[in-house]
mmCIF file of C-alpha atoms and ligand atoms in Angstrom:
data_model
loop_
_atom_site.group_PDB
_atom_site.id
_atom_site.type_symbol
_atom_site.label_atom_id
_atom_site.label_comp_id
_atom_site.label_asym_id
_atom_site.label_seq_id
_atom_site.Cartn_x
_atom_site.Cartn_y
_atom_site.Cartn_z
ATOM 1 C CA MET A 10 110.960 75.417 -106.405
ATOM 2 C CA ASN A 11 114.125 77.473 -106.014
ATOM 3 C CA PRO A 12 116.816 77.101 -108.673
ATOM 4 C CA ARG A 13 119.962 75.311 -107.546
ATOM 5 C CA ILE A 14 122.850 77.261 -106.046
ATOM 6 C CA TYR A 15 126.217 76.402 -107.614
ATOM 7 C CA PHE A 16 129.153 77.318 -105.356
ATOM 8 C CA ASP A 17 131.757 74.906 -106.799
ATOM 9 C CA HIS A 18 133.558 76.995 -109.400
ATOM 10 C CA SER A 19 136.956 75.597 -108.431
ATOM 11 C CA ALA A 20 135.752 72.240 -109.781
ATOM 12 C CA THR A 21 134.442 73.758 -112.986
ATOM 13 C CA THR A 22 132.467 76.775 -114.179
ATOM 14 C CA PRO A 23 129.350 77.112 -116.318
ATOM 15 C CA LEU A 24 130.043 78.152 -119.887
ATOM 16 C CA ASP A 25 129.448 81.884 -120.338
ATOM 17 C CA PRO A 26 126.690 82.331 -122.992
ATOM 18 C CA ARG A 27 128.993 84.773 -124.821
ATOM 19 C CA VAL A 28 131.603 82.002 -125.045
ATOM 20 C CA LEU A 29 129.030 79.555 -126.360
ATOM 21 C CA ALA A 30 128.009 82.103 -129.009
ATOM 22 C CA ALA A 31 131.634 82.511 -130.118
ATOM 23 C CA MET A 32 132.075 78.721 -130.364
ATOM 24 C CA GLY A 33 128.834 78.124 -132.281
ATOM 25 C CA PRO A 34 130.102 78.575 -135.851
ATOM 26 C CA PHE A 35 133.042 76.234 -135.206
ATOM 27 C CA LEU A 36 130.745 73.442 -134.059
ATOM 28 C CA GLY A 37 128.803 73.868 -137.297
ATOM 29 C CA GLY A 38 129.651 75.271 -140.694
ATOM 30 C CA ALA A 39 133.191 76.453 -139.938
ATOM 31 C CA PHE A 40 134.617 72.947 -139.650
ATOM 32 C CA GLY A 41 137.967 73.341 -141.426
ATOM 33 C CA ASN A 42 141.275 71.885 -140.281
ATOM 34 C CA PRO A 43 143.604 74.771 -139.325
ATOM 35 C CA SER A 44 146.488 73.005 -141.082
ATOM 36 C CA SER A 45 144.660 72.954 -144.442
ATOM 37 C CA LEU A 46 145.662 75.619 -146.916
ATOM 38 C CA HIS A 47 142.237 76.080 -148.531
ATOM 39 C CA HIS A 48 139.546 78.598 -147.586
ATOM 40 C CA GLU A 49 137.954 76.357 -144.893
ATOM 41 C CA GLY A 50 141.336 75.710 -143.328
ATOM 42 C CA ARG A 51 142.284 79.381 -143.375
ATOM 43 C CA ILE A 52 139.089 80.347 -141.520
ATOM 44 C CA ALA A 53 139.879 77.814 -138.802
ATOM 45 C CA ARG A 54 143.532 78.944 -138.613
ATOM 46 C CA GLU A 55 142.500 82.571 -138.259
ATOM 47 C CA ALA A 56 140.120 81.675 -135.405
ATOM 48 C CA VAL A 57 142.811 79.672 -133.594
ATOM 49 C CA GLU A 58 145.309 82.532 -133.916
ATOM 50 C CA THR A 59 142.771 85.092 -132.667
ATOM 51 C CA ALA A 60 142.169 82.872 -129.631
ATOM 52 C CA ARG A 61 145.919 82.485 -129.096
ATOM 53 C CA ALA A 62 146.258 86.277 -128.945
ATOM 54 C CA GLN A 63 143.318 86.516 -126.512
ATOM 55 C CA VAL A 64 144.778 83.884 -124.167
ATOM 56 C CA ALA A 65 148.233 85.483 -124.407
ATOM 57 C CA SER A 66 146.757 88.855 -123.540
ATOM 58 C CA LEU A 67 145.233 87.505 -120.288
ATOM 59 C CA ILE A 68 148.755 86.775 -118.968
ATOM 60 C CA GLY A 69 150.826 89.446 -120.740
ATOM 61 C CA ALA A 70 152.480 86.931 -123.092
ATOM 62 C CA ASP A 71 153.231 87.028 -126.820
ATOM 63 C CA PRO A 72 150.792 84.903 -128.852
ATOM 64 C CA ASP A 73 153.592 82.664 -130.123
ATOM 65 C CA GLU A 74 154.427 81.733 -126.534
ATOM 66 C CA ILE A 75 151.046 79.955 -126.117
ATOM 67 C CA ILE A 76 150.787 76.202 -126.815
ATOM 68 C CA PHE A 77 147.234 74.860 -126.784
ATOM 69 C CA THR A 78 146.729 71.513 -125.032
ATOM 70 C CA ALA A 79 143.723 69.334 -124.208
ATOM 71 C CA SER A 80 143.627 70.323 -120.508
ATOM 72 C CA GLY A 81 145.368 72.001 -117.619
ATOM 73 C CA THR A 82 146.579 68.527 -116.661
ATOM 74 C CA GLU A 83 148.260 68.087 -120.036
ATOM 75 C CA ALA A 84 149.849 71.556 -119.779
ATOM 76 C CA ASP A 85 151.340 70.546 -116.401
ATOM 77 C CA ASN A 86 152.581 67.236 -117.849
ATOM 78 C CA LEU A 87 154.154 69.008 -120.824
ATOM 79 C CA ALA A 88 155.893 71.556 -118.589
ATOM 80 C CA LEU A 89 157.474 69.008 -116.260
ATOM 81 C CA ILE A 90 158.150 66.030 -118.532
ATOM 82 C CA GLY A 91 159.027 68.358 -121.414
ATOM 83 C CA ALA A 92 161.619 70.251 -119.361
ATOM 84 C CA VAL A 93 163.207 67.081 -117.981
ATOM 85 C CA ARG A 94 163.358 65.434 -121.422
ATOM 86 C CA ALA A 95 164.824 68.587 -122.989
ATOM 87 C CA SER A 96 167.549 68.668 -120.329
ATOM 88 C CA GLY A 97 168.708 65.205 -121.438
ATOM 89 C CA ARG A 98 169.116 64.061 -117.825
ATOM 90 C CA PRO A 99 166.789 62.628 -115.143
ATOM 91 C CA GLY A 100 167.386 65.894 -113.291
ATOM 92 C CA HIS A 101 165.741 67.305 -110.192
ATOM 93 C CA ILE A 102 162.292 68.913 -109.825
ATOM 94 C CA VAL A 103 161.447 71.082 -106.828
ATOM 95 C CA THR A 104 157.752 71.443 -106.141
ATOM 96 C CA THR A 105 155.426 71.742 -103.137
ATOM 97 C CA SER A 106 153.483 69.243 -101.098
ATOM 98 C CA ILE A 107 150.152 70.983 -101.893
ATOM 99 C CA GLU A 108 150.160 70.843 -105.707
ATOM 100 C CA HIS A 109 147.288 69.454 -107.756
ATOM 101 C CA ALA A 110 147.488 65.781 -108.720
ATOM 102 C CA ALA A 111 148.431 66.885 -112.261
ATOM 103 C CA ILE A 112 151.812 67.946 -110.830
ATOM 104 C CA LEU A 113 152.204 65.423 -108.002
ATOM 105 C CA GLU A 114 151.431 62.407 -110.187
ATOM 106 C CA THR A 115 153.664 63.679 -113.004
ATOM 107 C CA CYS A 116 156.474 63.968 -110.462
ATOM 108 C CA ARG A 117 155.767 60.431 -109.292
ATOM 109 C CA PHE A 118 155.995 59.237 -112.913
ATOM 110 C CA LEU A 119 159.280 61.093 -113.467
ATOM 111 C CA ALA A 120 160.711 59.716 -110.215
ATOM 112 C CA GLU A 121 160.292 56.196 -111.641
ATOM 113 C CA SER A 122 162.858 57.122 -114.311
ATOM 114 C CA GLY A 123 165.288 58.568 -111.803
ATOM 115 C CA THR A 124 164.237 62.230 -111.522
ATOM 116 C CA LYS A 125 164.855 63.513 -108.015
ATOM 117 C CA ILE A 126 161.767 65.191 -106.565
ATOM 118 C CA THR A 127 161.828 67.633 -103.643
ATOM 119 C CA HIS A 128 158.501 68.621 -102.069
ATOM 120 C CA LEU A 129 158.772 71.961 -100.295
ATOM 121 C CA PRO A 130 156.804 72.233 -97.040
ATOM 122 C CA VAL A 131 154.148 74.900 -96.463
ATOM 123 C CA ASP A 132 153.114 76.769 -93.308
ATOM 124 C CA ALA A 133 149.729 76.582 -91.573
ATOM 125 C CA ASP A 134 148.255 79.077 -94.094
ATOM 126 C CA GLY A 135 149.529 77.045 -97.044
ATOM 127 C CA LEU A 136 152.409 79.377 -97.938
ATOM 128 C CA VAL A 137 155.767 78.116 -99.187
ATOM 129 C CA GLU A 138 158.630 79.565 -97.217
ATOM 130 C CA HIS A 139 161.425 81.235 -99.200
ATOM 131 C CA LYS A 140 164.021 79.641 -96.972
ATOM 132 C CA SER A 141 163.040 76.122 -97.973
ATOM 133 C CA LEU A 142 163.160 77.070 -101.666
ATOM 134 C CA LEU A 143 166.581 78.667 -101.190
ATOM 135 C CA ARG A 144 167.834 75.536 -99.482
ATOM 136 C CA ALA A 145 166.532 73.305 -102.295
ATOM 137 C CA LEU A 146 168.166 75.564 -104.905
ATOM 138 C CA GLN A 147 171.593 74.843 -103.435
ATOM 139 C CA SER A 148 171.619 71.526 -105.316
ATOM 140 C CA ASN A 149 171.435 71.099 -109.082
ATOM 141 C CA VAL A 150 167.778 71.762 -110.015
ATOM 142 C CA THR A 151 166.149 71.329 -113.459
ATOM 143 C CA LEU A 152 162.850 73.071 -112.741
ATOM 144 C CA VAL A 153 160.866 74.587 -109.884
ATOM 145 C CA SER A 154 157.075 74.181 -110.102
ATOM 146 C CA ILE A 155 154.891 76.055 -107.603
ATOM 147 C CA MET A 156 151.169 76.628 -108.066
ATOM 148 C CA ALA A 157 149.870 80.220 -108.192
ATOM 149 C CA ALA A 158 146.628 79.486 -106.290
ATOM 150 C CA ASN A 159 145.767 76.391 -104.334
ATOM 151 C CA ASN A 160 142.592 74.612 -105.426
ATOM 152 C CA VAL A 161 141.720 73.308 -101.942
ATOM 153 C CA VAL A 162 142.324 76.251 -99.593
ATOM 154 C CA GLY A 163 142.626 79.166 -102.047
ATOM 155 C CA THR A 164 145.998 80.412 -100.774
ATOM 156 C CA LEU A 165 147.998 82.496 -103.294
ATOM 157 C CA GLN A 166 151.742 81.903 -103.403
ATOM 158 C CA PRO A 167 154.092 84.902 -103.779
ATOM 159 C CA ILE A 168 155.035 83.694 -107.267
ATOM 160 C CA GLU A 169 156.896 86.883 -108.205
ATOM 161 C CA GLU A 170 159.360 86.488 -105.319
ATOM 162 C CA LEU A 171 159.686 82.708 -105.560
ATOM 163 C CA ALA A 172 160.293 82.856 -109.317
ATOM 164 C CA HIS A 173 162.761 85.716 -108.899
ATOM 165 C CA LEU A 174 164.758 83.682 -106.378
ATOM 166 C CA THR A 175 164.682 80.699 -108.713
ATOM 167 C CA LYS A 176 165.834 82.745 -111.702
ATOM 168 C CA LEU A 177 168.776 84.114 -109.679
ATOM 169 C CA HIS A 178 169.965 80.496 -109.578
ATOM 170 C CA GLY A 179 169.477 80.130 -113.346
ATOM 171 C CA VAL A 180 166.718 77.538 -112.881
ATOM 172 C CA LEU A 181 163.475 77.273 -114.905
ATOM 173 C CA PHE A 182 160.280 78.262 -113.079
ATOM 174 C CA HIS A 183 156.835 76.825 -113.824
ATOM 175 C CA THR A 184 153.571 77.813 -112.194
ATOM 176 C CA ASP A 185 150.268 75.974 -112.363
ATOM 177 C CA ALA A 186 147.935 78.961 -112.708
ATOM 178 C CA VAL A 187 144.828 76.902 -113.499
ATOM 179 C CA GLN A 188 142.947 78.209 -110.448
ATOM 180 C CA ALA A 189 144.398 81.729 -110.538
ATOM 181 C CA ALA A 190 143.866 82.713 -114.169
ATOM 182 C CA GLY A 191 140.990 85.071 -114.756
ATOM 183 C CA LYS A 192 140.574 85.608 -111.000
ATOM 184 C CA ILE A 193 143.703 87.582 -110.114
ATOM 185 C CA PRO A 194 145.928 89.648 -112.439
ATOM 186 C CA LEU A 195 148.763 87.577 -113.934
ATOM 187 C CA ASP A 196 151.633 88.950 -115.998
ATOM 188 C CA VAL A 197 154.313 86.455 -117.014
ATOM 189 C CA ASN A 198 156.983 89.149 -117.243
ATOM 190 C CA ARG A 199 156.260 90.726 -113.885
ATOM 191 C CA LEU A 200 156.108 87.233 -112.361
ATOM 192 C CA HIS A 201 159.411 86.118 -114.015
ATOM 193 C CA VAL A 202 157.911 82.733 -114.910
ATOM 194 C CA ASP A 203 159.165 80.577 -117.801
ATOM 195 C CA LEU A 204 156.209 78.212 -118.004
ATOM 196 C CA LEU A 205 152.591 78.692 -116.888
ATOM 197 C CA SER A 206 149.612 76.311 -117.143
ATOM 198 C CA LEU A 207 146.022 77.355 -117.875
ATOM 199 C CA SER A 208 142.677 75.594 -118.277
ATOM 200 C CA ALA A 209 139.613 77.047 -120.051
ATOM 201 C CA HIS A 210 136.900 75.387 -117.977
ATOM 202 C CA LYS A 211 137.969 77.168 -114.798
ATOM 203 C CA LEU A 212 137.188 80.574 -116.325
ATOM 204 C CA HIS A 213 133.754 80.013 -117.848
ATOM 205 C CA GLY A 214 135.215 78.418 -120.984
ATOM 206 C CA PRO A 215 134.764 74.892 -122.339
ATOM 207 C CA LYS A 216 136.167 71.686 -120.826
ATOM 208 C CA GLY A 217 138.994 69.824 -122.508
ATOM 209 C CA VAL A 218 141.112 72.829 -123.533
ATOM 210 C CA GLY A 219 144.214 74.120 -121.805
ATOM 211 C CA ALA A 220 147.359 76.008 -122.652
ATOM 212 C CA LEU A 221 150.979 76.153 -121.646
ATOM 213 C CA TYR A 222 152.808 79.470 -121.789
ATOM 214 C CA VAL A 223 156.400 78.764 -122.881
ATOM 215 C CA ARG A 224 158.746 81.747 -122.636
ATOM 216 C CA LYS A 225 160.748 82.398 -125.813
ATOM 217 C CA GLY A 226 164.054 80.538 -125.657
ATOM 218 C CA VAL A 227 162.905 77.910 -123.118
ATOM 219 C CA ARG A 228 163.725 74.417 -124.375
ATOM 220 C CA LEU A 229 160.966 71.855 -124.052
ATOM 221 C CA SER A 230 160.517 68.393 -125.605
ATOM 222 C CA PRO A 231 157.064 67.245 -126.727
ATOM 223 C CA ILE A 232 155.158 64.512 -124.933
ATOM 224 C CA VAL A 233 152.638 63.921 -127.757
ATOM 225 C CA PHE A 234 154.028 62.949 -131.158
ATOM 226 C CA GLY A 235 152.526 63.312 -134.620
ATOM 227 C CA GLY A 236 151.960 66.001 -137.213
ATOM 228 C CA GLY A 237 153.926 68.748 -135.477
ATOM 229 C CA GLN A 238 151.114 71.192 -134.684
ATOM 230 C CA GLU A 239 151.624 73.858 -132.002
ATOM 231 C CA ARG A 240 155.268 74.461 -132.933
ATOM 232 C CA GLY A 241 155.947 70.734 -132.663
ATOM 233 C CA LEU A 242 155.166 70.759 -128.959
ATOM 234 C CA ARG A 243 151.635 69.384 -129.143
ATOM 235 C CA SER A 244 150.805 67.323 -132.211
ATOM 236 C CA ALA A 245 147.114 66.709 -133.013
ATOM 237 C CA THR A 246 144.502 68.542 -135.053
ATOM 238 C CA GLU A 247 143.511 71.508 -132.936
ATOM 239 C CA ASN A 248 140.191 71.519 -131.037
ATOM 240 C CA VAL A 249 139.107 74.631 -132.933
ATOM 241 C CA ALA A 250 135.743 75.232 -131.216
ATOM 242 C CA GLY A 251 137.289 74.638 -127.792
ATOM 243 C CA ILE A 252 140.207 76.931 -128.514
ATOM 244 C CA VAL A 253 137.868 79.653 -129.818
ATOM 245 C CA GLY A 254 135.851 79.284 -126.601
ATOM 246 C CA PHE A 255 139.026 79.525 -124.523
ATOM 247 C CA GLY A 256 139.974 82.732 -126.355
ATOM 248 C CA ALA A 257 136.551 84.286 -125.797
ATOM 249 C CA ALA A 258 136.560 83.237 -122.131
ATOM 250 C CA ALA A 259 140.032 84.731 -121.639
ATOM 251 C CA ALA A 260 139.008 88.013 -123.281
ATOM 252 C CA ILE A 261 135.891 88.307 -121.076
ATOM 253 C CA ALA A 262 137.829 87.367 -117.936
ATOM 254 C CA ARG A 263 140.461 90.002 -118.714
ATOM 255 C CA GLU A 264 137.836 92.664 -119.312
ATOM 256 C CA GLU A 265 135.835 91.891 -116.161
ATOM 257 C CA LEU A 266 138.601 90.738 -113.805
ATOM 258 C CA ALA A 267 138.975 93.826 -111.622
ATOM 259 C CA GLY A 268 135.237 94.292 -110.995
ATOM 260 C CA GLU A 269 134.602 90.598 -110.476
ATOM 261 C CA ALA A 270 137.510 90.175 -108.056
ATOM 262 C CA THR A 271 136.150 92.984 -105.876
ATOM 263 C CA ARG A 272 132.571 91.698 -106.064
ATOM 264 C CA LEU A 273 133.516 88.105 -105.227
ATOM 265 C CA ALA A 274 135.855 89.139 -102.395
ATOM 266 C CA GLN A 275 133.044 91.158 -100.761
ATOM 267 C CA PHE A 276 130.664 88.303 -101.300
ATOM 268 C CA ARG A 277 133.114 85.864 -99.708
ATOM 269 C CA GLU A 278 133.774 88.127 -96.716
ATOM 270 C CA ARG A 279 130.074 88.392 -96.054
ATOM 271 C CA ILE A 280 129.569 84.629 -96.193
ATOM 272 C CA ALA A 281 132.644 84.077 -93.969
ATOM 273 C CA ARG A 282 131.382 86.593 -91.408
ATOM 274 C CA GLU A 283 127.864 85.191 -91.253
ATOM 275 C CA LEU A 284 129.029 81.598 -91.305
ATOM 276 C CA THR A 285 131.409 82.000 -88.374
ATOM 277 C CA ARG A 286 128.730 83.911 -86.465
ATOM 278 C CA ALA A 287 126.004 81.313 -87.027
ATOM 279 C CA LEU A 288 128.359 78.367 -86.505
ATOM 280 C CA PRO A 289 130.868 79.304 -83.774
ATOM 281 C CA HIS A 290 132.527 75.880 -84.003
ATOM 282 C CA SER A 291 133.514 76.642 -87.616
ATOM 283 C CA TYR A 292 137.046 77.594 -88.593
ATOM 284 C CA LEU A 293 138.487 78.860 -91.876
ATOM 285 C CA PHE A 294 141.320 77.286 -93.860
ATOM 286 C CA GLY A 295 143.981 79.026 -95.920
ATOM 287 C CA HIS A 296 145.655 82.409 -95.812
ATOM 288 C CA PRO A 297 143.324 85.134 -94.465
ATOM 289 C CA VAL A 298 144.480 87.756 -97.001
ATOM 290 C CA GLN A 299 146.644 86.194 -99.724
ATOM 291 C CA ARG A 300 143.821 84.208 -101.220
ATOM 292 C CA LEU A 301 141.544 83.777 -104.203
ATOM 293 C CA PRO A 302 138.745 86.361 -104.042
ATOM 294 C CA GLY A 303 135.786 83.960 -104.337
ATOM 295 C CA HIS A 304 137.163 80.978 -102.428
ATOM 296 C CA LEU A 305 136.161 79.964 -98.902
ATOM 297 C CA SER A 306 137.095 76.706 -97.213
ATOM 298 C CA PHE A 307 136.087 75.880 -93.693
ATOM 299 C CA GLY A 308 135.764 73.068 -91.190
ATOM 300 C CA LEU A 309 133.365 72.299 -88.352
ATOM 301 C CA HIS A 310 135.085 71.382 -85.124
ATOM 302 C CA GLY A 311 133.849 68.022 -83.793
ATOM 303 C CA GLN A 312 131.942 67.267 -87.002
ATOM 304 C CA GLU A 313 134.867 66.522 -89.306
ATOM 305 C CA ARG A 314 133.574 63.043 -90.106
ATOM 306 C CA GLU A 315 130.163 64.401 -91.044
ATOM 307 C CA VAL A 316 131.357 66.205 -94.160
ATOM 308 C CA GLY A 317 129.982 63.599 -96.572
ATOM 309 C CA LYS A 318 126.571 63.736 -94.918
ATOM 310 C CA LEU A 319 126.569 67.535 -94.911
ATOM 311 C CA LEU A 320 127.416 67.665 -98.626
ATOM 312 C CA ALA A 321 124.614 65.228 -99.411
ATOM 313 C CA THR A 322 122.137 67.199 -97.266
ATOM 314 C CA LEU A 323 123.116 70.461 -98.961
ATOM 315 C CA ASP A 324 122.929 68.836 -102.370
ATOM 316 C CA ALA A 325 119.425 67.592 -101.633
ATOM 317 C CA ALA A 326 118.525 71.131 -100.528
ATOM 318 C CA GLY A 327 119.748 72.480 -103.870
ATOM 319 C CA VAL A 328 123.269 73.645 -102.961
ATOM 320 C CA ALA A 329 126.425 72.386 -104.703
ATOM 321 C CA ILE A 330 129.627 72.799 -102.686
ATOM 322 C CA SER A 331 132.496 70.334 -102.333
ATOM 323 C CA ALA A 332 134.954 68.711 -99.992
ATOM 324 C CA GLY A 333 138.034 70.135 -101.710
ATOM 325 C CA SER A 334 139.458 68.988 -104.996
ATOM 326 C CA ALA A 335 136.924 67.387 -107.358
ATOM 327 C CA CYS A 336 139.544 64.821 -108.339
ATOM 328 C CA SER A 337 140.960 64.021 -104.905
ATOM 329 C CA ALA A 338 140.260 61.133 -102.593
ATOM 330 C CA ASN A 339 138.298 63.469 -100.343
ATOM 331 C CA HIS A 340 134.984 62.001 -101.438
ATOM 332 C CA SER A 341 136.041 58.797 -99.759
ATOM 333 C CA GLY A 342 136.458 60.589 -96.432
ATOM 334 C CA GLU A 343 140.261 60.397 -96.604
ATOM 335 C CA PRO A 344 142.195 63.245 -94.983
ATOM 336 C CA SER A 345 143.147 66.008 -97.428
ATOM 337 C CA GLY A 346 146.836 65.862 -98.375
ATOM 338 C CA VAL A 347 146.866 69.658 -98.594
ATOM 339 C CA LEU A 348 145.586 70.056 -95.017
ATOM 340 C CA LEU A 349 147.997 67.401 -93.711
ATOM 341 C CA ALA A 350 150.847 69.347 -95.363
ATOM 342 C CA MET A 351 149.558 72.509 -93.646
ATOM 343 C CA GLY A 352 149.933 70.786 -90.273
ATOM 344 C CA TYR A 353 146.343 69.689 -89.545
ATOM 345 C CA ASP A 354 146.013 66.342 -87.803
ATOM 346 C CA ASP A 355 144.272 63.387 -89.372
ATOM 347 C CA GLU A 356 140.903 64.369 -87.939
ATOM 348 C CA GLY A 357 141.107 68.064 -88.881
ATOM 349 C CA ALA A 358 142.266 67.144 -92.386
ATOM 350 C CA ARG A 359 139.041 65.177 -93.017
ATOM 351 C CA GLY A 360 136.716 68.071 -92.391
ATOM 352 C CA LEU A 361 137.195 70.465 -95.285
ATOM 353 C CA LEU A 362 134.245 72.082 -97.034
ATOM 354 C CA ARG A 363 134.880 74.329 -100.008
ATOM 355 C CA LEU A 364 132.758 77.105 -101.443
ATOM 356 C CA SER A 365 133.990 78.676 -104.651
ATOM 357 C CA LEU A 366 131.992 81.517 -106.127
ATOM 358 C CA GLY A 367 131.715 82.615 -109.729
ATOM 359 C CA ARG A 368 130.447 85.105 -112.264
ATOM 360 C CA PHE A 369 126.759 84.259 -112.122
ATOM 361 C CA ASN A 370 126.370 83.985 -108.345
ATOM 362 C CA THR A 371 124.156 86.579 -106.660
ATOM 363 C CA GLN A 372 123.645 88.047 -103.175
ATOM 364 C CA GLN A 373 120.247 86.338 -103.072
ATOM 365 C CA GLU A 374 122.002 82.997 -103.451
ATOM 366 C CA ALA A 375 124.332 83.913 -100.592
ATOM 367 C CA ASP A 376 121.302 84.778 -98.447
ATOM 368 C CA ARG A 377 119.648 81.471 -99.212
ATOM 369 C CA PHE A 378 122.855 79.559 -98.568
ATOM 370 C CA LEU A 379 123.271 81.240 -95.185
ATOM 371 C CA GLU A 380 119.781 80.110 -94.263
ATOM 372 C CA ILE A 381 120.234 76.561 -95.513
ATOM 373 C CA LEU A 382 123.699 75.849 -94.081
ATOM 374 C CA PRO A 383 123.027 76.151 -90.326
ATOM 375 C CA ARG A 384 119.890 74.038 -90.728
ATOM 376 C CA ALA A 385 121.872 71.373 -92.524
ATOM 377 C CA VAL A 386 124.593 71.461 -89.851
ATOM 378 C CA ALA A 387 121.936 71.048 -87.153
ATOM 379 C CA THR A 388 121.024 67.649 -88.633
ATOM 380 C CA LEU A 389 124.584 66.319 -88.103
ATOM 381 C CA ASN A 390 125.992 64.355 -85.192
ATOM 382 C CA GLY A 391 128.541 65.885 -82.848
ATOM 383 C CA ALA A 392 129.500 69.423 -81.830
ATOM 384 C CA ALA A 393 125.928 70.175 -80.708
ATOM 385 C CA THR A 394 127.093 71.974 -77.575
ATOM 386 C CA HIS A 395 129.202 74.342 -79.663
ATOM 387 C CA GLN A 396 126.277 75.674 -81.641
ATOM 388 C CA GLN A 397 124.479 78.943 -81.104
ATOM 389 C CA PRO A 398 120.684 78.885 -81.409
ATOM 390 C CA LEU A 399 119.846 79.037 -85.072
ATOM 391 C CA ARG A 400 117.999 81.957 -86.556
ATOM 392 C CA SER A 401 114.321 81.272 -86.942
ATOM 393 C CA ILE A 402 113.743 80.915 -90.637
ATOM 394 C CA ASP A 403 111.053 79.620 -92.929
ATOM 395 C CA ALA A 404 111.082 76.014 -93.944
ATOM 396 C CA VAL A 405 113.808 75.214 -96.451
ATOM 397 C CA PRO A 406 112.916 72.910 -99.321
ATOM 398 C CA GLY A 407 114.213 69.388 -99.579
ATOM 399 C CA VAL A 408 115.277 67.226 -96.666
ATOM 400 C CA LEU A 409 115.825 70.289 -94.496
ATOM 401 C CA ALA A 410 112.162 71.176 -94.376
HETATM 402 N N1 LIG B 18 145.804 72.352 -111.681
HETATM 403 C C1 LIG B 18 144.953 72.812 -110.753
HETATM 404 C C2 LIG B 18 145.451 73.689 -109.654
HETATM 405 C C3 LIG B 18 143.605 72.464 -110.823
HETATM 406 O O1 LIG B 18 142.758 72.905 -109.882
HETATM 407 C C4 LIG B 18 143.166 71.629 -111.890
HETATM 408 C C5 LIG B 18 141.751 71.197 -111.970
HETATM 409 O O2 LIG B 18 141.054 71.109 -110.973
HETATM 410 C C6 LIG B 18 144.105 71.197 -112.827
HETATM 411 C C7 LIG B 18 145.418 71.583 -112.699
HETATM 412 C C8 LIG B 18 143.709 70.314 -113.967
HETATM 413 O O3 LIG B 18 143.043 71.037 -114.975
HETATM 414 P P1 LIG B 18 142.131 70.251 -116.028
HETATM 415 O O4 LIG B 18 140.842 69.927 -115.327
HETATM 416 O O5 LIG B 18 141.933 71.206 -117.167
HETATM 417 O O6 LIG B 18 142.882 69.054 -116.441
#
């Protein structure tokens, strides 16, 4: 039986064995509390500070600008709630209509206490237009938060320009870089950002560890209270093994980023080319060029309501892909909020399929996927007249056989 094909790296990534090896000692004998002054504590502290430097280095930051959190979600919460609380006023947050729930739901929470929220529109490729940001900046704004890479369609925002515009108005700029980090080069100084969120499990690190970059001089209030760890911004005994894993994952990602980005982009282009050839009723979502290298989302005209069935058929055939965000309502067949914001109608916004490639994917897996997919699509209702004859291939295991 063929091993499974995992093409859902935007949901999460497998732990790199080198990361696991780095974490090992801190799940065993090296158990100290980094706040303890004795030998055991000092070993843990040293490991946490090494990891802080490794994470900082991935984004061109100083180590003391990195605050470890328990997730990318928590980093987003800390950035937004922390900035509003530090301002001492309900304030005004400008964000986009295609952010992850970690931003959108935090905004909803803040709105309940009087914070004004402006959602910037995006164009059909998922790009924020400068004009709409400029317009929003005419009023009194506390913080602008715009994601670096979209998790559903893979579009990259021009963060450098958007942040520059924002800074000209003296307003704080935050970017959720959870999907971008380790996949495209990020430098907080070149990008002019004040706050930037990261998550370890999206770059072959462990789950349950994130970080917020906080530029020196930026005032933030904590949202978790206690012993004052992480410069008072994130109380709690540090998740030492997780943080060590995050550091190792960041160091590997930094080292391998350029080669991997090229490899995954070529890989993606090949799949996109073959997919649109074999399935002429397919169409691609997101910006054609400004996009994550290993990310491909597509729809099947006339078969939008068959997405759930297609995912199940592929899963049974050994292929893991998704219908957009792992934590969105998409599993329930609801239209994707991101696609609605990009101007797709209700029907079109139901039909998203997402492939996200990663470090351990191979060309052989792409070949197998390109054999399995058209066969799986052929089992669906609708759009039959749009399809080209399928290539004659050997029987595929599972329900497709
Ligand atoms: N932001 C974006 C863009 C994401 O894609 C995700 C996870 O999917 C998050 C934030 C949340 O990160 P975490 O899973 O570490 O809470």
